[in-house]
Amino acid sequence: MLGLVVGGVAGTADARSDNISSWNSYRCNTVNWFCLYYSQGASGASLGYQHADADIHNLGNYTYANDGAGAGQVVRNNAASAEDVSDCNVGIWYAPNFTGDSEWLNPWMGGDLTFLSNNEASISVDDNTNCPGRGMH
């Protein structure tokens, strides 16, 4: 488990990490490693990320570029669902640089963010075996 220092007080708290896989990926295409969506159910504007390193340290540096609800808005703290179109797991974190609470998707699955809905800051691809990125669990 990841440990966090809370408010400068010595001590740790366990970070939550939940699997949100609930549907087969259908909107995000195979050119991308993963997609984040402004609205639930893979709807609204999207950010498709296709780089081989598959890490975004700070979603505040990205905007939704296509049409639909949320187009032109910053992605950080503005996503409600995600899809994974890689052969790896995808983790989404509360804070930049893959820290804090996380939610994750199995390969080729999508899901609505739950406790991280509109409260996410970084994302990475990993299965702790053959994929780049950070470990989720």
mmCIF file of C-alpha atoms in Angstrom:
data_model
loop_
_atom_site.group_PDB
_atom_site.id
_atom_site.type_symbol
_atom_site.label_atom_id
_atom_site.label_comp_id
_atom_site.label_asym_id
_atom_site.label_seq_id
_atom_site.Cartn_x
_atom_site.Cartn_y
_atom_site.Cartn_z
ATOM 1 C CA MET A 1 0.000 0.000 0.000
ATOM 2 C CA LEU A 2 1.072 3.553 -0.585
ATOM 3 C CA GLY A 3 1.677 5.672 2.508
ATOM 4 C CA LEU A 4 0.813 9.356 2.782
ATOM 5 C CA VAL A 5 1.903 12.015 5.247
ATOM 6 C CA VAL A 6 -1.231 13.888 6.255
ATOM 7 C CA GLY A 7 -0.954 17.615 6.962
ATOM 8 C CA GLY A 8 2.705 17.387 7.938
ATOM 9 C CA VAL A 9 1.893 15.122 10.886
ATOM 10 C CA ALA A 10 4.174 12.131 11.223
ATOM 11 C CA GLY A 11 2.222 9.025 10.285
ATOM 12 C CA THR A 12 0.667 7.313 7.316
ATOM 13 C CA ALA A 13 -2.755 6.614 5.961
ATOM 14 C CA ASP A 14 -3.563 3.843 3.533
ATOM 15 C CA ALA A 15 -4.461 5.086 0.070
ATOM 16 C CA ARG A 16 -7.547 3.551 -1.520
ATOM 17 C CA SER A 17 -7.239 1.688 -4.813
ATOM 18 C CA ASP A 18 -10.341 0.301 -6.537
ATOM 19 C CA ASN A 19 -10.887 -1.507 -9.826
ATOM 20 C CA ILE A 20 -13.591 0.387 -11.771
ATOM 21 C CA SER A 21 -13.741 -1.942 -14.813
ATOM 22 C CA SER A 22 -17.417 -2.277 -15.754
ATOM 23 C CA TRP A 23 -17.754 -2.399 -19.560
ATOM 24 C CA ASN A 24 -15.774 -3.459 -22.626
ATOM 25 C CA SER A 25 -13.941 -0.529 -24.183
ATOM 26 C CA TYR A 26 -15.870 0.742 -27.209
ATOM 27 C CA ARG A 27 -15.207 4.434 -27.917
ATOM 28 C CA CYS A 28 -11.460 4.738 -27.383
ATOM 29 C CA ASN A 29 -9.691 3.286 -30.426
ATOM 30 C CA THR A 30 -6.607 1.085 -30.603
ATOM 31 C CA VAL A 31 -4.367 4.012 -31.566
ATOM 32 C CA ASN A 32 -4.567 5.181 -27.939
ATOM 33 C CA TRP A 33 -3.360 3.558 -24.725
ATOM 34 C CA PHE A 34 -6.265 5.047 -22.812
ATOM 35 C CA CYS A 35 -8.954 7.735 -22.928
ATOM 36 C CA LEU A 36 -10.450 9.993 -20.278
ATOM 37 C CA TYR A 37 -13.946 11.438 -20.748
ATOM 38 C CA TYR A 38 -15.604 14.550 -19.409
ATOM 39 C CA SER A 39 -18.880 12.694 -18.681
ATOM 40 C CA GLN A 40 -19.874 9.262 -17.386
ATOM 41 C CA GLY A 41 -20.314 6.315 -19.730
ATOM 42 C CA ALA A 42 -17.487 7.353 -22.099
ATOM 43 C CA SER A 43 -19.425 10.417 -23.236
ATOM 44 C CA GLY A 44 -18.633 14.074 -23.707
ATOM 45 C CA ALA A 45 -15.276 15.413 -24.812
ATOM 46 C CA SER A 46 -12.322 13.034 -24.552
ATOM 47 C CA LEU A 47 -8.565 12.970 -24.169
ATOM 48 C CA GLY A 48 -6.998 10.049 -26.031
ATOM 49 C CA TYR A 49 -3.410 9.381 -25.007
ATOM 50 C CA GLN A 50 -1.243 7.396 -27.394
ATOM 51 C CA HIS A 51 2.367 7.742 -26.279
ATOM 52 C CA ALA A 52 4.385 4.592 -25.657
ATOM 53 C CA ASP A 53 5.564 5.761 -22.210
ATOM 54 C CA ALA A 54 1.853 6.091 -21.317
ATOM 55 C CA ASP A 55 2.381 8.311 -18.269
ATOM 56 C CA ILE A 56 0.772 11.687 -17.630
ATOM 57 C CA HIS A 57 2.332 13.164 -14.506
ATOM 58 C CA ASN A 58 -0.084 16.124 -14.347
ATOM 59 C CA LEU A 59 -3.430 16.201 -16.180
ATOM 60 C CA GLY A 60 -3.493 19.976 -15.597
ATOM 61 C CA ASN A 61 -1.265 20.280 -18.682
ATOM 62 C CA TYR A 62 -3.947 18.799 -21.014
ATOM 63 C CA THR A 63 -7.299 20.000 -22.348
ATOM 64 C CA TYR A 64 -10.215 18.248 -23.995
ATOM 65 C CA ALA A 65 -9.726 19.144 -27.653
ATOM 66 C CA ASN A 66 -12.702 17.564 -29.416
ATOM 67 C CA ASP A 67 -16.431 18.345 -29.547
ATOM 68 C CA GLY A 68 -18.957 17.560 -26.848
ATOM 69 C CA ALA A 69 -19.607 18.545 -23.261
ATOM 70 C CA GLY A 70 -16.355 19.706 -21.669
ATOM 71 C CA ALA A 71 -14.546 20.576 -24.936
ATOM 72 C CA GLY A 72 -11.729 23.060 -24.299
ATOM 73 C CA GLN A 73 -11.656 22.503 -20.542
ATOM 74 C CA VAL A 74 -8.621 21.345 -18.572
ATOM 75 C CA VAL A 75 -8.684 17.573 -17.973
ATOM 76 C CA ARG A 76 -7.397 17.628 -14.376
ATOM 77 C CA ASN A 77 -10.277 17.339 -11.895
ATOM 78 C CA ASN A 78 -12.690 17.213 -14.850
ATOM 79 C CA ALA A 79 -13.027 13.533 -15.837
ATOM 80 C CA ALA A 80 -15.933 11.217 -15.038
ATOM 81 C CA SER A 81 -15.024 8.043 -16.972
ATOM 82 C CA ALA A 82 -12.105 6.280 -18.630
ATOM 83 C CA GLU A 83 -11.273 3.469 -21.042
ATOM 84 C CA ASP A 84 -8.176 1.286 -21.314
ATOM 85 C CA VAL A 85 -7.262 0.027 -24.811
ATOM 86 C CA SER A 86 -3.895 -1.444 -23.901
ATOM 87 C CA ASP A 87 -2.829 -4.930 -22.867
ATOM 88 C CA CYS A 88 -1.946 -3.491 -19.457
ATOM 89 C CA ASN A 89 -3.776 -2.117 -16.446
ATOM 90 C CA VAL A 90 -4.330 1.657 -16.328
ATOM 91 C CA GLY A 91 -4.196 3.577 -13.040
ATOM 92 C CA ILE A 92 -5.697 7.005 -12.374
ATOM 93 C CA TRP A 93 -4.459 8.925 -9.296
ATOM 94 C CA TYR A 94 -5.782 11.680 -7.062
ATOM 95 C CA ALA A 95 -2.512 13.672 -7.077
ATOM 96 C CA PRO A 96 0.216 14.456 -9.628
ATOM 97 C CA ASN A 97 3.062 11.994 -10.078
ATOM 98 C CA PHE A 98 0.952 8.897 -9.332
ATOM 99 C CA THR A 99 0.317 9.486 -5.628
ATOM 100 C CA GLY A 100 -2.656 9.265 -3.322
ATOM 101 C CA ASP A 101 -5.862 7.320 -3.869
ATOM 102 C CA SER A 102 -6.208 5.521 -7.207
ATOM 103 C CA GLU A 103 -8.721 3.781 -9.401
ATOM 104 C CA TRP A 104 -7.714 1.380 -12.144
ATOM 105 C CA LEU A 105 -8.976 -0.473 -15.209
ATOM 106 C CA ASN A 106 -8.255 -3.939 -16.543
ATOM 107 C CA PRO A 107 -7.005 -4.193 -20.163
ATOM 108 C CA TRP A 108 -9.644 -3.386 -22.804
ATOM 109 C CA MET A 109 -12.167 -2.217 -20.200
ATOM 110 C CA GLY A 110 -13.906 1.052 -19.357
ATOM 111 C CA GLY A 111 -15.566 2.420 -16.250
ATOM 112 C CA ASP A 112 -16.979 5.446 -14.506
ATOM 113 C CA LEU A 113 -14.705 7.049 -11.950
ATOM 114 C CA THR A 114 -16.172 6.755 -8.460
ATOM 115 C CA PHE A 115 -14.356 8.512 -5.601
ATOM 116 C CA LEU A 116 -12.007 10.156 -8.140
ATOM 117 C CA SER A 117 -14.786 11.548 -10.358
ATOM 118 C CA ASN A 118 -13.768 15.151 -11.123
ATOM 119 C CA ASN A 119 -10.882 14.685 -8.711
ATOM 120 C CA GLU A 120 -7.979 13.130 -10.653
ATOM 121 C CA ALA A 121 -4.516 14.446 -11.458
ATOM 122 C CA SER A 122 -2.316 11.753 -13.068
ATOM 123 C CA ILE A 123 -2.583 8.524 -15.036
ATOM 124 C CA SER A 124 -0.235 5.666 -15.955
ATOM 125 C CA VAL A 125 -0.259 2.314 -17.749
ATOM 126 C CA ASP A 126 1.173 -0.720 -15.942
ATOM 127 C CA ASP A 127 0.620 -4.360 -15.084
ATOM 128 C CA ASN A 128 3.836 -4.774 -13.064
ATOM 129 C CA THR A 129 5.099 -7.277 -15.677
ATOM 130 C CA ASN A 130 5.482 -6.163 -19.286
ATOM 131 C CA CYS A 131 4.132 -2.629 -19.351
ATOM 132 C CA PRO A 132 5.680 0.781 -18.678
ATOM 133 C CA GLY A 133 4.459 2.968 -15.852
ATOM 134 C CA ARG A 134 3.836 2.668 -12.145
ATOM 135 C CA GLY A 135 2.412 -0.114 -9.988
ATOM 136 C CA MET A 136 -1.166 0.314 -8.850
ATOM 137 C CA HIS A 137 -1.484 -2.276 -6.110
#
